[in-house]
Short mmCIF file of C-alpha atoms in Angstrom, two decimals:
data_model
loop_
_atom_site.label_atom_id
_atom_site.label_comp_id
_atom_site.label_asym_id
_atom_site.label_seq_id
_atom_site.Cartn_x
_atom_site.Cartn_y
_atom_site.Cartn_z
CA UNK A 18 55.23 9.02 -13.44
CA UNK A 19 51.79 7.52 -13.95
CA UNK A 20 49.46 7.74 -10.63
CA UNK A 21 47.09 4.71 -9.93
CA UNK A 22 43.95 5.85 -7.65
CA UNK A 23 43.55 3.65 -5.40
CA UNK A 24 39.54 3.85 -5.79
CA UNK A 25 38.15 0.89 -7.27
CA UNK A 26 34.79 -0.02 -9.23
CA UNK A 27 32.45 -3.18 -8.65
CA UNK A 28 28.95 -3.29 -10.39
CA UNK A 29 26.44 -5.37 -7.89
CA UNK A 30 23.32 -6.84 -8.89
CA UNK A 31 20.04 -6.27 -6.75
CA UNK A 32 16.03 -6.48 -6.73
CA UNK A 33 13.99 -3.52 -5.55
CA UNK A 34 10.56 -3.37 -5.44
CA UNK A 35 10.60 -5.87 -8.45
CA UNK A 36 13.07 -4.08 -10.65
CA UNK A 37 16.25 -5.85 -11.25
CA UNK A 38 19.15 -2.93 -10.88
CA UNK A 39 22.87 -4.03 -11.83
CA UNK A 40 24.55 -0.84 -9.55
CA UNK A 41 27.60 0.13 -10.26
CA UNK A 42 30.14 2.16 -7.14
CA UNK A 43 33.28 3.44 -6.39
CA UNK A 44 34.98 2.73 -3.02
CA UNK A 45 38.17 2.94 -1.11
CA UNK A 46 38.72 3.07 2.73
CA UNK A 47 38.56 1.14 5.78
CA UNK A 48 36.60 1.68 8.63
CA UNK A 49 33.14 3.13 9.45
CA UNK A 50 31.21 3.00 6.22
CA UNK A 51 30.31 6.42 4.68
CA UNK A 52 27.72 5.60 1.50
CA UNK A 53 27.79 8.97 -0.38
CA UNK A 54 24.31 9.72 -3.19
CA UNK A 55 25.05 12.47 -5.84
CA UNK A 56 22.94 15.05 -6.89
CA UNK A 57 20.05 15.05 -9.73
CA UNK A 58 21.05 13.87 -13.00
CA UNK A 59 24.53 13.51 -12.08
CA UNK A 60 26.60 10.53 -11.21
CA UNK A 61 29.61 9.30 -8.69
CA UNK A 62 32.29 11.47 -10.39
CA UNK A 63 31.39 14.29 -7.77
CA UNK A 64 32.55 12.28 -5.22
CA UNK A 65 36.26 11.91 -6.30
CA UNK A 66 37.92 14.06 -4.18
CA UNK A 67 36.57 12.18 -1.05
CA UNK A 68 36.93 9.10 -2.64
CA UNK A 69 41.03 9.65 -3.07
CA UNK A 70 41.34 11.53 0.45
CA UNK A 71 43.70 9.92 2.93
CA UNK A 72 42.67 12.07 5.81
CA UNK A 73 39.11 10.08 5.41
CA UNK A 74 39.76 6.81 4.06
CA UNK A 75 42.36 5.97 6.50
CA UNK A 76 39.03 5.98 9.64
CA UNK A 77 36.04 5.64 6.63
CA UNK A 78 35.15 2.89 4.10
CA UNK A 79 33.74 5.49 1.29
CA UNK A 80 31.34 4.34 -0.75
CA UNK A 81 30.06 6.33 -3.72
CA UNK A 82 27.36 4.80 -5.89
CA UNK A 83 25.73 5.94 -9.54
CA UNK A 84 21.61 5.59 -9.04
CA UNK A 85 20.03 3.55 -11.46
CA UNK A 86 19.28 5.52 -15.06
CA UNK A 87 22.83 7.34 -13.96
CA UNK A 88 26.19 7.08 -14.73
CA UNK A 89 27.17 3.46 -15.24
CA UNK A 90 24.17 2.19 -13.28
CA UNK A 91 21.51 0.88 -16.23
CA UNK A 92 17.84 1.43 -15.97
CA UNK A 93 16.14 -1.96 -14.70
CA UNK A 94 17.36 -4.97 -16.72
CA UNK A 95 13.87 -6.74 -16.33
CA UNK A 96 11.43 -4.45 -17.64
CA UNK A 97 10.59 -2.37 -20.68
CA UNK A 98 11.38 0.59 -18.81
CA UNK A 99 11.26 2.70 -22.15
CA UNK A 100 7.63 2.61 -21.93
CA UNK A 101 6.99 4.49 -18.95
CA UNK A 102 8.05 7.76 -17.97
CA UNK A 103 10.40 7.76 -15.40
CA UNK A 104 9.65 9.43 -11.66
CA UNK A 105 11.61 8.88 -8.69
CA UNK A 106 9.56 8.27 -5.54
CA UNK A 107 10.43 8.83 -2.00
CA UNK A 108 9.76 4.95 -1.27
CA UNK A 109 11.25 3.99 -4.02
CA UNK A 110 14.51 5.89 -3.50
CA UNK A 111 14.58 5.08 0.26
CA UNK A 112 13.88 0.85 -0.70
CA UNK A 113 16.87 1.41 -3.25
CA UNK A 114 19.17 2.41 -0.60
CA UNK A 115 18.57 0.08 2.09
CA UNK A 116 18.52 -3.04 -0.13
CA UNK A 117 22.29 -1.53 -1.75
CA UNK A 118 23.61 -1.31 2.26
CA UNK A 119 21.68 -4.52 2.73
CA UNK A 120 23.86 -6.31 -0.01
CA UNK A 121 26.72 -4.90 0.91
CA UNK A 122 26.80 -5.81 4.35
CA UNK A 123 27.24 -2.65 5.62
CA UNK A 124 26.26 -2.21 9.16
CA UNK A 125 24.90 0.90 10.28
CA UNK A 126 26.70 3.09 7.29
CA UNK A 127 26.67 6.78 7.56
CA UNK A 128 24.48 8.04 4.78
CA UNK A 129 25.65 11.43 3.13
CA UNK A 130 23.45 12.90 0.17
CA UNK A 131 23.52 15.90 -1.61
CA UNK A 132 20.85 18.14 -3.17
CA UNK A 133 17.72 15.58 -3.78
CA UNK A 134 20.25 12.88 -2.18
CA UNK A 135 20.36 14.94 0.47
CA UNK A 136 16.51 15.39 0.61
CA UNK A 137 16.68 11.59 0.44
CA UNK A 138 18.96 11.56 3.70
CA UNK A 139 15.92 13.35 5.21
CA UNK A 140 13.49 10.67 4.13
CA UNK A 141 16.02 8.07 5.72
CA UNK A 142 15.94 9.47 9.06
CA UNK A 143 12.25 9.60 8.87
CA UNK A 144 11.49 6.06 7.62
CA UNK A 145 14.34 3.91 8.69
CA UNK A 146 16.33 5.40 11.16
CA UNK A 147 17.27 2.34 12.77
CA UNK A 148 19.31 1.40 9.23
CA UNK A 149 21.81 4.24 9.90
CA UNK A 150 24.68 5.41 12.14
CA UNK A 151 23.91 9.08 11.14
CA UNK A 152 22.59 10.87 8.14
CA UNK A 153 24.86 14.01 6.80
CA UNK A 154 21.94 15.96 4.57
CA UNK A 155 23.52 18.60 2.12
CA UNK A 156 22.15 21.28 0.24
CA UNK A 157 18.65 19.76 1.85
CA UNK A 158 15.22 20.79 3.09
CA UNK A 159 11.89 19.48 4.05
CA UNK A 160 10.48 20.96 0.78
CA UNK A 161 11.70 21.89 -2.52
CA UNK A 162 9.03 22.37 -4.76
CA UNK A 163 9.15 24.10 -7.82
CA UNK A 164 11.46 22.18 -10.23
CA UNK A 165 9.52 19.44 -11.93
CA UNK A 166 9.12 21.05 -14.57
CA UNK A 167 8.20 19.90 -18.31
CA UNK A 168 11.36 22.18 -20.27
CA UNK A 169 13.89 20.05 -18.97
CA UNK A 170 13.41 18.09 -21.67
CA UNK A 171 12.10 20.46 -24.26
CA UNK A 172 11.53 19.32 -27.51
CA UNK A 173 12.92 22.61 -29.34
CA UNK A 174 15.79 22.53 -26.54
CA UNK A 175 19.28 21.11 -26.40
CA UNK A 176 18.48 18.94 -22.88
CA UNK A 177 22.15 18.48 -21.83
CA UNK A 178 22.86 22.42 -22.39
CA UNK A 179 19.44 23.00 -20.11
CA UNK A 180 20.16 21.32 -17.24
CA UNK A 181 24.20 21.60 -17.22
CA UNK A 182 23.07 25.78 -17.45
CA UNK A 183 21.08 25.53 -14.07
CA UNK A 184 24.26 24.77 -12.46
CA UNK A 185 26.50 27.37 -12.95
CA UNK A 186 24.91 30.14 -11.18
CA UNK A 187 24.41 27.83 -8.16
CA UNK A 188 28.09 27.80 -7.58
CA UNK A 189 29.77 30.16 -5.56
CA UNK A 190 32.18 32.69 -7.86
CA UNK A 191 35.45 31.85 -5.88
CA UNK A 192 35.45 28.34 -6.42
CA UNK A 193 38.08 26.60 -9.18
CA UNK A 194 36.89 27.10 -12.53
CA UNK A 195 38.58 23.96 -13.68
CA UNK A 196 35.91 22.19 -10.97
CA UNK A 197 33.19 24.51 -11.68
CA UNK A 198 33.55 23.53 -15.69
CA UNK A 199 33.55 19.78 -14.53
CA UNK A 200 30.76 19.79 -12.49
CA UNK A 201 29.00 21.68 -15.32
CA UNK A 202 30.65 18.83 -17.38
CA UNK A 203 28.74 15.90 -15.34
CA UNK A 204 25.73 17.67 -15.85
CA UNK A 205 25.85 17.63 -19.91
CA UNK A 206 25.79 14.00 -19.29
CA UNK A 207 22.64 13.18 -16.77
CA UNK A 208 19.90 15.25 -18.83
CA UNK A 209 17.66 11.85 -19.60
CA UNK A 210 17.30 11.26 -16.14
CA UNK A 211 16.64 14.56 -14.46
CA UNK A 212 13.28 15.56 -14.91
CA UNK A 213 12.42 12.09 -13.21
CA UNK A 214 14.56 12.91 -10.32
CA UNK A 215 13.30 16.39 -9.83
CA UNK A 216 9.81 14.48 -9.57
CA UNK A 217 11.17 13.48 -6.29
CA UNK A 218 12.95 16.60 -5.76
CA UNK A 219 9.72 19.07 -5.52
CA UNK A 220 7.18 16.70 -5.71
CA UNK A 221 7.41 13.59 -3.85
CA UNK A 222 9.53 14.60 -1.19
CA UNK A 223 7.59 16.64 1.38
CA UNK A 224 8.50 16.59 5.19
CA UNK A 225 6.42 19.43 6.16
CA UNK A 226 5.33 18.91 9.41
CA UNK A 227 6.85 15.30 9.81
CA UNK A 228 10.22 16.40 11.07
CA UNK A 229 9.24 16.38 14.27
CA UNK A 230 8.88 12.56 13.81
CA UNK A 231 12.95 12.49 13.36
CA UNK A 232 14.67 11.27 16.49
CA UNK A 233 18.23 12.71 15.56
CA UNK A 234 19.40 11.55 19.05
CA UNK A 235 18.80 8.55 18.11
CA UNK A 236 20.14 8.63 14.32
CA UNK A 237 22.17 11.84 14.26
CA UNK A 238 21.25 14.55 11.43
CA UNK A 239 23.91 16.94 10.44
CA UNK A 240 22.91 19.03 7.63
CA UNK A 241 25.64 20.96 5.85
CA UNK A 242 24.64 24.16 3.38
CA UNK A 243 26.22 26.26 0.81
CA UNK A 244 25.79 30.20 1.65
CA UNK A 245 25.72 30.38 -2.10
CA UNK A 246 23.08 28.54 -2.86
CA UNK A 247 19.96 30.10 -3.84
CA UNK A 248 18.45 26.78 -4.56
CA UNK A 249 18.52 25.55 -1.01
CA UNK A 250 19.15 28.66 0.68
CA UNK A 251 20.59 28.26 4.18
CA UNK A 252 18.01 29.55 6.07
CA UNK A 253 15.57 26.75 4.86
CA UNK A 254 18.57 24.34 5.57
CA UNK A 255 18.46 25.94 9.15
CA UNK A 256 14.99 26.39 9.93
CA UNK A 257 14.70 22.12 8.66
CA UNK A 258 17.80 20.67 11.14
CA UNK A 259 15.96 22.99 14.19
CA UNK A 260 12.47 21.09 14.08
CA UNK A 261 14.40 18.20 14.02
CA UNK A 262 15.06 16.44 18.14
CA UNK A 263 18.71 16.96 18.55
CA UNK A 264 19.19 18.20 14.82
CA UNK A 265 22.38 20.24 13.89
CA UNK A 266 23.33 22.85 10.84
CA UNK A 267 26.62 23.88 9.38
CA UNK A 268 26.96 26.99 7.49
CA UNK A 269 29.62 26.13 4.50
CA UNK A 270 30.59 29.75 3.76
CA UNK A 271 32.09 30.30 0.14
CA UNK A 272 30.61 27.33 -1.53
CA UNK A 273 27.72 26.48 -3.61
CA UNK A 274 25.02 23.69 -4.28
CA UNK A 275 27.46 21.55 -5.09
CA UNK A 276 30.02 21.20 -2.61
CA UNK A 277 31.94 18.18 -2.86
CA UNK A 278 32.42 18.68 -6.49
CA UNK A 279 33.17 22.32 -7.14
CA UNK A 280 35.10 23.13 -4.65
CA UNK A 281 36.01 20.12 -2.60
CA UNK A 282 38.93 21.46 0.11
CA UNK A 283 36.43 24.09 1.06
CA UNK A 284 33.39 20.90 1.69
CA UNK A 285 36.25 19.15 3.51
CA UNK A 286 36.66 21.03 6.43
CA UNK A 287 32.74 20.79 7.22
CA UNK A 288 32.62 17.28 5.98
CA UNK A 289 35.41 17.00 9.38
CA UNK A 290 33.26 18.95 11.60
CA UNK A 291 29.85 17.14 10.86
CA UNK A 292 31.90 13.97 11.27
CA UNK A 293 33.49 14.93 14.67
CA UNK A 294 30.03 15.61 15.73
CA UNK A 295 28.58 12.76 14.53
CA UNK A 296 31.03 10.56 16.58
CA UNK A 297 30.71 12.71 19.90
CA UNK A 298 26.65 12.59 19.23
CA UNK A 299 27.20 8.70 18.98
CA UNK A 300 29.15 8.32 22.22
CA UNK A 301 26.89 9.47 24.21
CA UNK A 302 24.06 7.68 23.49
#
């Protein structure tokens, strides 16, 4: 018998920092809202598995949104964007965000990110902390330079084989292949836009010596990090969360850079435990 998700799709239309963005997301749930970013050049598919969860959507309102340039989201519908080479910023990328929660009406949504959205998670606690109930960084750091580089989109290269190729070895070996081969999958579809996003990645993104600036009392930050990934490698995951004032890291043994996509029962039990901490963080404040 035929199975009807119960995840549905809206496309909203907002203004940020003069662009026009029609945004499309995914959502199902009731409760606290959790507003999930995807990785680099990739799109709300990785989500899924959260998004059809009933352990989570029965307490959280998930919401899982495609960037603009990504997925279903079009680049902005007001300006001859083809002209100019595109390069996420940090304030940029932070203004996006707020304005989407803003027109939503969600009040104080818990922001989870992973990769460079989980970079941008950083930036959120940093710059508008007030905003959020928490922020839930993974596969994050306070630096990740390195990977803006110009053969991502190589002229005498196939760009969707490129940057689907950089993530198979970030995955950890025991994970599904059928959910290894899709997340390589999403990938063959984001290459236009990842270069520009790696701009924020390793270049505009840079919290060296402003963590300390991050009251995670105040806006709780649980970071969450593969022990497979050599991209973000725990330790740098680690070393971030303990300059941060009341910061908090989770080991995710057996799992990769991308968590919630490759291998998502695995992500789910320490998606539960950042929660749970979250909420304990948040009553006693």
């Amino acid at each position: 018998m035929a199975q009807i998700s119960p995840v549905t799709g809206h496309y909203i239309t907002i203004e940020v920092d003069d662009c026009e963005y029609k945004v499309f997301y995914l959502e199902n749930g009731n409760g606290q809202p959790l507003i999930c970013q995807h990785t680099a050049g990739c799109h709300n598919h990785q989500w899924r598995g959260l998004l059809e969860d009933v352990d989570i959507t029965k307490k959280y309102r998930v919401i899982a949104y495609d960037l603009p340039r990504h997925g279903k989201s079009d680049p902005p519908h007001n300006k001859e964007w083809w002209k100019e080479e595109y390069k996420l910023t940090a304030r940029h990328f932070v203004n996006f965000i707020v304005t989407l929660c803003d027109a939503l009406g969600l009040e104080k949504p818990i922001f989870m990110g992973s990769s460079f959205g989980g970079n941008v998670a950083l930036q959120l606690a940093w710059r508008r902390p007030e905003r959020f109930r928490a922020v839930i960084p993974v596969e994050a750091a306070d630096y990740a330079p390195g990977f803006f580089l110009d053969w991502w989109r190589h002229p005498h290269a196939n760009a969707a084989q490129v940057c689907a190729s950089g993530t198979w070895d970030l995955m950890a070996p025991m994970s599904p292949d059928q959910d290894r081969w899709l997340t390589w999958h999403y990938y063959t579809q984001g290459s236009e836009a990842f270069k520009g996003d790696l701009y924020f990645y390793s270049v505009d993104h840079d919290l060296r010596g402003k963590l300390q600036e991050i009251d995670g009392e105040k806006c709780p930050v649980v970071m969450l990090t593969g022990t497979y990934d050599y991209l973000t490698p725990p330790s740098a995951t680690e070393a971030t969360a303990n300059q941060i004032k009341g910061g908090a890291y989770i080991a995710m043994h057996d799992i990769g850079h991308f968590p919630m996509s490759e291998n998502y029962p695995v992500f789910k039990k320490y998606l539960e435990e950042a929660l749970d901490l979250i909420e304990a963080k948040v009553r006693k404040k």
